[in-house]
PDB file of N, CA and C in Angstrom:
ATOM      1  N   ARG Q   1       1.665 -10.762  -7.022  1.00  0.00           N
ATOM      2  CA  ARG Q   1       1.583 -10.263  -8.500  1.00  0.00           C
ATOM      3  C   ARG Q   1       0.657 -11.479  -9.581  1.00  0.00           C
ATOM      4  N   ASN Q   2      -0.243 -11.957  -8.720  1.00  0.00           N
ATOM      5  CA  ASN Q   2      -0.987 -12.824  -9.861  1.00  0.00           C
ATOM      6  C   ASN Q   2      -2.470 -11.954 -10.124  1.00  0.00           C
ATOM      7  N   LYS Q   3      -2.625 -11.059  -9.961  1.00  0.00           N
ATOM      8  CA  LYS Q   3      -3.538  -9.976 -10.267  1.00  0.00           C
ATOM      9  C   LYS Q   3      -3.178  -8.601 -10.211  1.00  0.00           C
ATOM     10  N   ARG Q   4      -3.580  -8.094 -11.855  1.00  0.00           N
ATOM     11  CA  ARG Q   4      -2.868  -6.747 -12.246  1.00  0.00           C
ATOM     12  C   ARG Q   4      -4.071  -5.823 -11.398  1.00  0.00           C
ATOM     13  N   TRP Q   5      -5.514  -6.016 -11.832  1.00  0.00           N
ATOM     14  CA  TRP Q   5      -6.271  -4.972 -11.355  1.00  0.00           C
ATOM     15  C   TRP Q   5      -6.883  -5.504 -10.151  1.00  0.00           C
ATOM     16  N   ALA Q   6      -7.046  -4.098  -9.239  1.00  0.00           N
ATOM     17  CA  ALA Q   6      -7.341  -4.025  -8.002  1.00  0.00           C
ATOM     18  C   ALA Q   6      -8.831  -4.671  -7.732  1.00  0.00           C
ATOM     19  N   THR Q   7      -8.943  -5.451  -6.788  1.00  0.00           N
ATOM     20  CA  THR Q   7     -10.547  -6.168  -6.409  1.00  0.00           C
ATOM     21  C   THR Q   7     -11.397  -5.068  -5.729  1.00  0.00           C
ATOM     22  N   HIS Q   8     -12.455  -5.282  -5.341  1.00  0.00           N
ATOM     23  CA  HIS Q   8     -13.320  -4.530  -5.300  1.00  0.00           C
ATOM     24  C   HIS Q   8     -13.166  -4.496  -3.907  1.00  0.00           C
ATOM     25  N   PRO Q   9     -13.093  -5.536  -2.863  1.00  0.00           N
ATOM     26  CA  PRO Q   9     -12.780  -4.833  -1.730  1.00  0.00           C
ATOM     27  C   PRO Q   9     -11.344  -3.911  -1.348  1.00  0.00           C
ATOM     28  N   GLN Q  10     -10.204  -4.054  -2.437  1.00  0.00           N
ATOM     29  CA  GLN Q  10      -9.152  -3.028  -2.264  1.00  0.00           C
ATOM     30  C   GLN Q  10      -9.498  -1.664  -3.054  1.00  0.00           C
ATOM     31  N   LEU Q  11     -10.601  -1.713  -3.821  1.00  0.00           N
ATOM     32  CA  LEU Q  11     -11.033  -0.140  -4.117  1.00  0.00           C
ATOM     33  C   LEU Q  11     -11.646   0.410  -3.005  1.00  0.00           C
ATOM     34  N   SER Q  12     -12.511  -0.251  -2.465  1.00  0.00           N
ATOM     35  CA  SER Q  12     -13.389   0.127  -1.228  1.00  0.00           C
ATOM     36  C   SER Q  12     -12.249   0.458  -0.214  1.00  0.00           C
ATOM     37  N   ALA Q  13     -11.337  -0.222   0.007  1.00  0.00           N
ATOM     38  CA  ALA Q  13     -10.122   0.331   0.715  1.00  0.00           C
ATOM     39  C   ALA Q  13      -9.693   1.641   0.778  1.00  0.00           C
ATOM     40  N   LEU Q  14      -9.422   1.581  -0.692  1.00  0.00           N
ATOM     41  CA  LEU Q  14      -8.602   2.792  -1.229  1.00  0.00           C
ATOM     42  C   LEU Q  14      -9.645   3.855  -1.103  1.00  0.00           C
ATOM     43  N   VAL Q  15     -10.666   3.867  -1.374  1.00  0.00           N
ATOM     44  CA  VAL Q  15     -11.656   4.779  -1.122  1.00  0.00           C
ATOM     45  C   VAL Q  15     -11.804   5.460   0.356  1.00  0.00           C
ATOM     46  N   ALA Q  16     -11.805   4.553   1.274  1.00  0.00           N
ATOM     47  CA  ALA Q  16     -11.572   4.807   2.675  1.00  0.00           C
ATOM     48  C   ALA Q  16     -10.775   5.850   3.006  1.00  0.00           C
ATOM     49  N   ARG Q  17      -9.524   4.930   2.451  1.00  0.00           N
ATOM     50  CA  ARG Q  17      -8.106   5.807   3.067  1.00  0.00           C
ATOM     51  C   ARG Q  17      -7.886   7.087   2.107  1.00  0.00           C
ATOM     52  N   ASP Q  18      -8.295   7.207   0.939  1.00  0.00           N
ATOM     53  CA  ASP Q  18      -8.155   8.539  -0.040  1.00  0.00           C
ATOM     54  C   ASP Q  18      -9.275   9.281  -0.146  1.00  0.00           C
ATOM     55  N   GLU Q  19      -9.953   8.574  -0.155  1.00  0.00           N
ATOM     56  CA  GLU Q  19     -11.305   9.796  -0.182  1.00  0.00           C
ATOM     57  C   GLU Q  19     -11.816  10.529  -1.432  1.00  0.00           C
ATOM     58  N   GLY Q  20     -11.192   9.848  -2.468  1.00  0.00           N
ATOM     59  CA  GLY Q  20     -11.084  10.591  -3.882  1.00  0.00           C
ATOM     60  C   GLY Q  20      -9.690  10.411  -4.504  1.00  0.00           C
ATOM     61  N   CYS Q  21      -9.490  11.391  -5.583  1.00  0.00           N
ATOM     62  CA  CYS Q  21      -8.230  11.455  -6.292  1.00  0.00           C
ATOM     63  C   CYS Q  21      -7.238  11.811  -5.212  1.00  0.00           C
ATOM     64  N   THR Q  22      -5.993  11.304  -5.254  1.00  0.00           N
ATOM     65  CA  THR Q  22      -5.266  11.846  -3.937  1.00  0.00           C
ATOM     66  C   THR Q  22      -4.749  13.275  -4.412  1.00  0.00           C
ATOM     67  N   LEU Q  23      -4.610  13.581  -5.612  1.00  0.00           N
ATOM     68  CA  LEU Q  23      -3.878  14.735  -6.496  1.00  0.00           C
ATOM     69  C   LEU Q  23      -4.948  15.912  -6.229  1.00  0.00           C
ATOM     70  N   CYS Q  24      -6.116  15.754  -6.993  1.00  0.00           N
ATOM     71  CA  CYS Q  24      -7.086  16.664  -7.214  1.00  0.00           C
ATOM     72  C   CYS Q  24      -8.224  16.745  -6.419  1.00  0.00           C
ATOM     73  N   HIS Q  25      -8.242  15.623  -5.833  1.00  0.00           N
ATOM     74  CA  HIS Q  25      -9.523  15.699  -4.794  1.00  0.00           C
ATOM     75  C   HIS Q  25     -10.533  15.318  -5.553  1.00  0.00           C
ATOM     76  N   ALA Q  26     -10.723  14.917  -6.705  1.00  0.00           N
ATOM     77  CA  ALA Q  26     -11.991  14.382  -7.386  1.00  0.00           C
ATOM     78  C   ALA Q  26     -12.781  13.155  -6.589  1.00  0.00           C
ATOM     79  N   HIS Q  27     -14.130  13.328  -7.087  1.00  0.00           N
ATOM     80  CA  HIS Q  27     -14.657  12.142  -6.064  1.00  0.00           C
ATOM     81  C   HIS Q  27     -14.202  10.971  -6.652  1.00  0.00           C
ATOM     82  N   PRO Q  28     -14.419   9.858  -5.717  1.00  0.00           N
ATOM     83  CA  PRO Q  28     -13.922   8.770  -5.920  1.00  0.00           C
ATOM     84  C   PRO Q  28     -14.573   7.752  -6.816  1.00  0.00           C
ATOM     85  N   THR Q  29     -15.871   8.334  -7.484  1.00  0.00           N
ATOM     86  CA  THR Q  29     -16.430   7.635  -8.766  1.00  0.00           C
ATOM     87  C   THR Q  29     -16.001   8.320 -10.201  1.00  0.00           C
ATOM     88  N   GLU Q  30     -15.151   9.248  -9.966  1.00  0.00           N
ATOM     89  CA  GLU Q  30     -13.956   9.345 -11.085  1.00  0.00           C
ATOM     90  C   GLU Q  30     -12.712   8.924 -10.854  1.00  0.00           C
ATOM     91  N   CYS Q  31     -12.204   7.691  -9.804  1.00  0.00           N
ATOM     92  CA  CYS Q  31     -10.900   7.458  -9.893  1.00  0.00           C
ATOM     93  C   CYS Q  31     -10.997   6.199 -10.072  1.00  0.00           C
ATOM     94  N   ASP Q  32      -9.552   5.683 -10.419  1.00  0.00           N
ATOM     95  CA  ASP Q  32      -9.083   4.593 -10.474  1.00  0.00           C
ATOM     96  C   ASP Q  32      -8.241   3.800  -9.518  1.00  0.00           C
ATOM     97  N   GLY Q  33      -7.847   2.533  -9.182  1.00  0.00           N
ATOM     98  CA  GLY Q  33      -6.769   2.280  -8.277  1.00  0.00           C
ATOM     99  C   GLY Q  33      -5.420   2.445  -9.523  1.00  0.00           C
ATOM    100  N   HIS Q  34      -4.216   3.189  -9.055  1.00  0.00           N
ATOM    101  CA  HIS Q  34      -3.321   3.653  -9.596  1.00  0.00           C
ATOM    102  C   HIS Q  34      -2.302   2.779  -8.881  1.00  0.00           C
ATOM    103  N   HIS Q  35      -1.314   1.893  -9.764  1.00  0.00           N
ATOM    104  CA  HIS Q  35      -0.061   1.382  -9.155  1.00  0.00           C
ATOM    105  C   HIS Q  35       0.935   2.569  -8.955  1.00  0.00           C
ATOM    106  N   LEU Q  36       1.944   2.672  -7.710  1.00  0.00           N
ATOM    107  CA  LEU Q  36       2.849   3.365  -7.648  1.00  0.00           C
ATOM    108  C   LEU Q  36       3.583   3.049  -8.355  1.00  0.00           C
ATOM    109  N   ILE Q  37       4.072   1.750  -8.882  1.00  0.00           N
ATOM    110  CA  ILE Q  37       5.109   1.469  -9.399  1.00  0.00           C
ATOM    111  C   ILE Q  37       4.280   0.642 -10.570  1.00  0.00           C
ATOM    112  N   PRO Q  38       4.315   0.845 -11.900  1.00  0.00           N
ATOM    113  CA  PRO Q  38       3.614   0.184 -12.845  1.00  0.00           C
ATOM    114  C   PRO Q  38       3.585  -1.153 -12.673  1.00  0.00           C
ATOM    115  N   TYR Q  39       2.719  -1.955 -12.830  1.00  0.00           N
ATOM    116  CA  TYR Q  39       2.617  -3.461 -13.001  1.00  0.00           C
ATOM    117  C   TYR Q  39       3.647  -3.961 -13.727  1.00  0.00           C
ATOM    118  N   SER Q  40       3.732  -3.393 -15.010  1.00  0.00           N
ATOM    119  CA  SER Q  40       4.315  -3.884 -16.116  1.00  0.00           C
ATOM    120  C   SER Q  40       5.961  -3.302 -15.789  1.00  0.00           C
ATOM    121  N   ALA Q  41       6.093  -2.593 -15.342  1.00  0.00           N
ATOM    122  CA  ALA Q  41       7.505  -1.887 -15.031  1.00  0.00           C
ATOM    123  C   ALA Q  41       8.390  -2.729 -14.691  1.00  0.00           C
ATOM    124  N   PRO Q  42       9.797  -2.588 -14.879  1.00  0.00           N
ATOM    125  CA  PRO Q  42      11.056  -3.858 -14.380  1.00  0.00           C
ATOM    126  C   PRO Q  42      10.663  -3.748 -12.836  1.00  0.00           C
ATOM    127  N   ALA Q  43      10.225  -2.640 -12.164  1.00  0.00           N
ATOM    128  CA  ALA Q  43      10.288  -2.847 -10.709  1.00  0.00           C
ATOM    129  C   ALA Q  43       9.285  -3.979 -10.177  1.00  0.00           C
ATOM    130  N   LYS Q  44       8.512  -4.055 -11.036  1.00  0.00           N
ATOM    131  CA  LYS Q  44       7.250  -5.071 -11.034  1.00  0.00           C
ATOM    132  C   LYS Q  44       6.264  -4.514  -9.679  1.00  0.00           C
ATOM    133  N   GLY Q  45       5.550  -3.488  -9.914  1.00  0.00           N
ATOM    134  CA  GLY Q  45       4.537  -2.930  -9.014  1.00  0.00           C
ATOM    135  C   GLY Q  45       3.868  -4.001  -8.675  1.00  0.00           C
ATOM    136  N   ASN Q  46       3.134  -4.081  -7.526  1.00  0.00           N
ATOM    137  CA  ASN Q  46       2.005  -5.109  -7.005  1.00  0.00           C
ATOM    138  C   ASN Q  46       0.914  -4.373  -6.265  1.00  0.00           C
ATOM    139  N   THR Q  47      -0.177  -5.593  -6.622  1.00  0.00           N
ATOM    140  CA  THR Q  47      -1.492  -4.896  -6.723  1.00  0.00           C
ATOM    141  C   THR Q  47      -1.709  -4.914  -5.262  1.00  0.00           C
ATOM    142  N   ASN Q  48      -1.459  -4.260  -4.274  1.00  0.00           N
ATOM    143  CA  ASN Q  48      -1.982  -4.080  -2.978  1.00  0.00           C
ATOM    144  C   ASN Q  48      -2.438  -2.832  -2.592  1.00  0.00           C
ATOM    145  N   THR Q  49      -2.906  -2.635  -1.341  1.00  0.00           N
ATOM    146  CA  THR Q  49      -3.577  -1.284  -1.001  1.00  0.00           C
ATOM    147  C   THR Q  49      -2.339  -0.264  -0.780  1.00  0.00           C
ATOM    148  N   ASP Q  50      -1.383  -1.022  -0.273  1.00  0.00           N
ATOM    149  CA  ASP Q  50       0.260  -0.309   0.441  1.00  0.00           C
ATOM    150  C   ASP Q  50       0.574   0.662  -0.941  1.00  0.00           C
ATOM    151  N   GLU Q  51       0.493  -0.395  -2.044  1.00  0.00           N
ATOM    152  CA  GLU Q  51       1.519   0.174  -3.417  1.00  0.00           C
ATOM    153  C   GLU Q  51       0.281   0.669  -4.367  1.00  0.00           C
ATOM    154  N   LEU Q  52      -0.889   1.009  -4.327  1.00  0.00           N
ATOM    155  CA  LEU Q  52      -1.807   1.451  -4.744  1.00  0.00           C
ATOM    156  C   LEU Q  52      -2.526   3.192  -4.466  1.00  0.00           C
ATOM    157  N   ALA Q  53      -2.758   3.751  -5.302  1.00  0.00           N
ATOM    158  CA  ALA Q  53      -3.418   5.078  -4.874  1.00  0.00           C
ATOM    159  C   ALA Q  53      -4.739   5.241  -5.691  1.00  0.00           C
ATOM    160  N   MET Q  54      -5.753   6.142  -5.198  1.00  0.00           N
ATOM    161  CA  MET Q  54      -6.506   6.645  -5.880  1.00  0.00           C
ATOM    162  C   MET Q  54      -6.444   7.883  -6.881  1.00  0.00           C
ATOM    163  N   VAL Q  55      -6.681   7.839  -8.265  1.00  0.00           N
ATOM    164  CA  VAL Q  55      -6.564   9.173  -9.048  1.00  0.00           C
ATOM    165  C   VAL Q  55      -7.527   9.039  -9.994  1.00  0.00           C
ATOM    166  N   CYS Q  56      -7.834  10.192  -9.980  1.00  0.00           N
ATOM    167  CA  CYS Q  56      -8.916  10.492 -11.160  1.00  0.00           C
ATOM    168  C   CYS Q  56      -8.293   9.978 -12.889  1.00  0.00           C
ATOM    169  N   THR Q  57      -9.270  10.323 -13.930  1.00  0.00           N
ATOM    170  CA  THR Q  57      -8.695   9.715 -15.254  1.00  0.00           C
ATOM    171  C   THR Q  57      -7.875  10.796 -15.593  1.00  0.00           C
ATOM    172  N   ASP Q  58      -8.032  12.330 -15.472  1.00  0.00           N
ATOM    173  CA  ASP Q  58      -6.826  13.378 -15.662  1.00  0.00           C
ATOM    174  C   ASP Q  58      -5.839  13.297 -15.070  1.00  0.00           C
ATOM    175  N   CYS Q  59      -5.665  13.008 -13.614  1.00  0.00           N
ATOM    176  CA  CYS Q  59      -4.569  12.807 -12.851  1.00  0.00           C
ATOM    177  C   CYS Q  59      -3.863  11.612 -13.693  1.00  0.00           C
ATOM    178  N   HIS Q  60      -4.522  10.592 -13.903  1.00  0.00           N
ATOM    179  CA  HIS Q  60      -3.756   9.240 -14.103  1.00  0.00           C
ATOM    180  C   HIS Q  60      -2.982   9.677 -15.588  1.00  0.00           C
ATOM    181  N   HIS Q  61      -3.946   9.874 -16.205  1.00  0.00           N
ATOM    182  CA  HIS Q  61      -2.982  10.414 -17.893  1.00  0.00           C
ATOM    183  C   HIS Q  61      -2.063  11.416 -17.605  1.00  0.00           C
ATOM    184  N   HIS Q  62      -2.022  12.444 -16.588  1.00  0.00           N
ATOM    185  CA  HIS Q  62      -0.862  13.205 -16.265  1.00  0.00           C
ATOM    186  C   HIS Q  62       0.303  12.509 -15.742  1.00  0.00           C
ATOM    187  N   ILE Q  63       0.166  11.583 -15.285  1.00  0.00           N
ATOM    188  CA  ILE Q  63       1.043  10.936 -14.264  1.00  0.00           C
ATOM    189  C   ILE Q  63       1.930  10.179 -15.252  1.00  0.00           C
ATOM    190  N   HIS Q  64       1.240   9.300 -16.333  1.00  0.00           N
ATOM    191  CA  HIS Q  64       1.951   8.717 -17.398  1.00  0.00           C
ATOM    192  C   HIS Q  64       2.550   9.274 -18.417  1.00  0.00           C
ATOM    193  N   THR Q  65       1.795  10.190 -18.757  1.00  0.00           N
ATOM    194  CA  THR Q  65       2.204  11.122 -20.041  1.00  0.00           C
ATOM    195  C   THR Q  65       3.459  11.621 -19.729  1.00  0.00           C
ATOM    196  N   ASN Q  66       3.738  12.148 -18.653  1.00  0.00           N
ATOM    197  CA  ASN Q  66       4.928  13.105 -17.908  1.00  0.00           C
ATOM    198  C   ASN Q  66       5.862  12.132 -17.270  1.00  0.00           C
ATOM    199  N   GLU Q  67       5.615  10.575 -17.653  1.00  0.00           N
ATOM    200  CA  GLU Q  67       6.485  10.009 -16.737  1.00  0.00           C
ATOM    201  C   GLU Q  67       6.976  10.377 -15.184  1.00  0.00           C
ATOM    202  N   LEU Q  68       5.874  10.408 -14.194  1.00  0.00           N
ATOM    203  CA  LEU Q  68       6.168  10.773 -12.890  1.00  0.00           C
ATOM    204  C   LEU Q  68       6.001   9.679 -11.862  1.00  0.00           C
ATOM    205  N   THR Q  69       5.869   9.653 -10.845  1.00  0.00           N
ATOM    206  CA  THR Q  69       5.697   8.657  -9.701  1.00  0.00           C
ATOM    207  C   THR Q  69       5.073   9.355  -8.995  1.00  0.00           C
ATOM    208  N   LEU Q  70       4.178   8.465  -8.179  1.00  0.00           N
ATOM    209  CA  LEU Q  70       3.151   9.337  -7.301  1.00  0.00           C
ATOM    210  C   LEU Q  70       3.640   8.518  -6.159  1.00  0.00           C
ATOM    211  N   TYR Q  71       3.862   9.183  -4.798  1.00  0.00           N
ATOM    212  CA  TYR Q  71       4.452   8.266  -3.671  1.00  0.00           C
ATOM    213  C   TYR Q  71       3.739   9.462  -2.384  1.00  0.00           C
ATOM    214  N   CYS Q  72       3.801   8.842  -1.160  1.00  0.00           N
ATOM    215  CA  CYS Q  72       3.220   9.382  -0.095  1.00  0.00           C
ATOM    216  C   CYS Q  72       4.518   9.645   1.055  1.00  0.00           C
ATOM    217  N   GLN Q  73       4.077  10.467   1.923  1.00  0.00           N
ATOM    218  CA  GLN Q  73       4.439  10.543   2.954  1.00  0.00           C
ATOM    219  C   GLN Q  73       3.794  10.871   4.282  1.00  0.00           C
ATOM    220  N   ARG Q  74       4.014  10.556   5.579  1.00  0.00           N
ATOM    221  CA  ARG Q  74       3.147  10.499   6.795  1.00  0.00           C
ATOM    222  C   ARG Q  74       3.283  11.908   6.915  1.00  0.00           C
ATOM    223  N   ASP Q  75       2.020  12.681   7.369  1.00  0.00           N
ATOM    224  CA  ASP Q  75       2.308  13.917   7.958  1.00  0.00           C
ATOM    225  C   ASP Q  75       2.459  14.113   9.376  1.00  0.00           C
ATOM    226  N   PRO Q  76       3.866  14.542   9.607  1.00  0.00           N
ATOM    227  CA  PRO Q  76       4.158  14.450  10.822  1.00  0.00           C
ATOM    228  C   PRO Q  76       3.366  15.415  11.947  1.00  0.00           C
ATOM    229  N   HIS Q  77       2.550  16.242  11.333  1.00  0.00           N
ATOM    230  CA  HIS Q  77       1.630  16.950  12.431  1.00  0.00           C
ATOM    231  C   HIS Q  77       0.400  16.307  12.133  1.00  0.00           C
ATOM    232  N   THR Q  78      -0.052  15.475  11.526  1.00  0.00           N
ATOM    233  CA  THR Q  78      -1.707  14.740  11.817  1.00  0.00           C
ATOM    234  C   THR Q  78      -1.292  13.308  11.644  1.00  0.00           C
ATOM    235  N   PRO Q  79      -1.263  12.596  13.001  1.00  0.00           N
ATOM    236  CA  PRO Q  79      -1.128  11.182  12.620  1.00  0.00           C
ATOM    237  C   PRO Q  79      -2.194  10.410  11.563  1.00  0.00           C
ATOM    238  N   GLY Q  80      -1.512   9.624  10.971  1.00  0.00           N
ATOM    239  CA  GLY Q  80      -2.494   8.966  10.154  1.00  0.00           C
ATOM    240  C   GLY Q  80      -2.698   9.653   8.713  1.00  0.00           C
ATOM    241  N   LYS Q  81      -2.564  10.783   8.374  1.00  0.00           N
ATOM    242  CA  LYS Q  81      -2.877  11.495   7.217  1.00  0.00           C
ATOM    243  C   LYS Q  81      -1.582  11.229   6.472  1.00  0.00           C
ATOM    244  N   LEU Q  82      -1.919  11.062   5.030  1.00  0.00           N
ATOM    245  CA  LEU Q  82      -1.088  10.897   4.235  1.00  0.00           C
ATOM    246  C   LEU Q  82      -0.606  12.462   3.162  1.00  0.00           C
ATOM    247  N   THR Q  83       0.344  12.608   2.674  1.00  0.00           N
ATOM    248  CA  THR Q  83       0.500  13.594   1.910  1.00  0.00           C
ATOM    249  C   THR Q  83       0.988  13.141   0.625  1.00  0.00           C
ATOM    250  N   TRP Q  84       0.152  13.370  -0.296  1.00  0.00           N
ATOM    251  CA  TRP Q  84       0.825  12.870  -1.814  1.00  0.00           C
ATOM    252  C   TRP Q  84       1.532  13.830  -2.630  1.00  0.00           C
ATOM    253  N   LYS Q  85       2.630  13.509  -3.459  1.00  0.00           N
ATOM    254  CA  LYS Q  85       3.366  14.147  -4.189  1.00  0.00           C
ATOM    255  C   LYS Q  85       3.879  13.627  -5.398  1.00  0.00           C
ATOM    256  N   LEU Q  86       4.395  14.044  -6.345  1.00  0.00           N
ATOM    257  CA  LEU Q  86       4.961  13.453  -7.751  1.00  0.00           C
ATOM    258  C   LEU Q  86       6.324  13.869  -7.443  1.00  0.00           C
ATOM    259  N   ARG Q  87       6.882  12.898  -8.210  1.00  0.00           N
ATOM    260  CA  ARG Q  87       8.227  13.133  -8.631  1.00  0.00           C
ATOM    261  C   ARG Q  87       8.637  12.520 -10.104  1.00  0.00           C
ATOM    262  N   PRO Q  88       9.899  12.883 -10.593  1.00  0.00           N
ATOM    263  CA  PRO Q  88      10.228  12.007 -11.736  1.00  0.00           C
ATOM    264  C   PRO Q  88      10.404  10.563 -11.631  1.00  0.00           C
ATOM    265  N   ALA Q  89       9.824   9.797 -12.695  1.00  0.00           N
ATOM    266  CA  ALA Q  89      10.114   8.420 -12.134  1.00  0.00           C
ATOM    267  C   ALA Q  89      11.495   7.994 -12.623  1.00  0.00           C
ATOM    268  N   THR Q  90      11.935   7.191 -11.926  1.00  0.00           N
ATOM    269  CA  THR Q  90      12.968   6.491 -12.247  1.00  0.00           C
ATOM    270  C   THR Q  90      13.201   5.503 -13.430  1.00  0.00           C
ATOM    271  N   PRO Q  91      14.424   4.952 -14.273  1.00  0.00           N
ATOM    272  CA  PRO Q  91      13.943   3.950 -15.024  1.00  0.00           C
ATOM    273  C   PRO Q  91      13.322   2.674 -14.455  1.00  0.00           C
ATOM    274  N   ASP Q  92      13.553   1.877 -13.699  1.00  0.00           N
ATOM    275  CA  ASP Q  92      12.638   0.928 -13.202  1.00  0.00           C
ATOM    276  C   ASP Q  92      11.326   0.689 -12.776  1.00  0.00           C
ATOM    277  N   GLU Q  93      10.950   2.828 -12.757  1.00  0.00           N
ATOM    278  CA  GLU Q  93       9.760   2.740 -12.531  1.00  0.00           C
ATOM    279  C   GLU Q  93       8.977   2.930 -13.800  1.00  0.00           C
ATOM    280  N   LEU Q  94       9.361   3.268 -14.711  1.00  0.00           N
ATOM    281  CA  LEU Q  94       8.681   3.062 -16.127  1.00  0.00           C
ATOM    282  C   LEU Q  94       8.464   1.936 -16.832  1.00  0.00           C
ATOM    283  N   PRO Q  95       6.827   2.079 -17.444  1.00  0.00           N
ATOM    284  CA  PRO Q  95       6.457   0.533 -17.960  1.00  0.00           C
ATOM    285  C   PRO Q  95       6.951   0.477 -19.338  1.00  0.00           C
ATOM    286  N   PRO Q  96       7.210  -0.391 -19.858  1.00  0.00           N
ATOM    287  CA  PRO Q  96       8.094  -0.569 -21.346  1.00  0.00           C
ATOM    288  C   PRO Q  96       7.208   0.043 -22.233  1.00  0.00           C
TER     289      PRO Q  96
END
């Protein structure tokens, strides 16, 4: 937890994994690294590639405005493929 923002190598890894916005598939140049659990939330999200996802500005705003949590599931039919979904955030996942 010593860094809040994703490093350039972490962002490169996210681009390779997510190929753009995990929700609307916007181009990676329109995306940021999003903490699956907010850094400042009581659950204290970490800045590592397993706890980050690429989202575009519009989807990022949608997630936070509507108090949602982005999460992934492995696709049982396609090894290595992730399916990203939204759900309501729990109190521990909401930033103050």
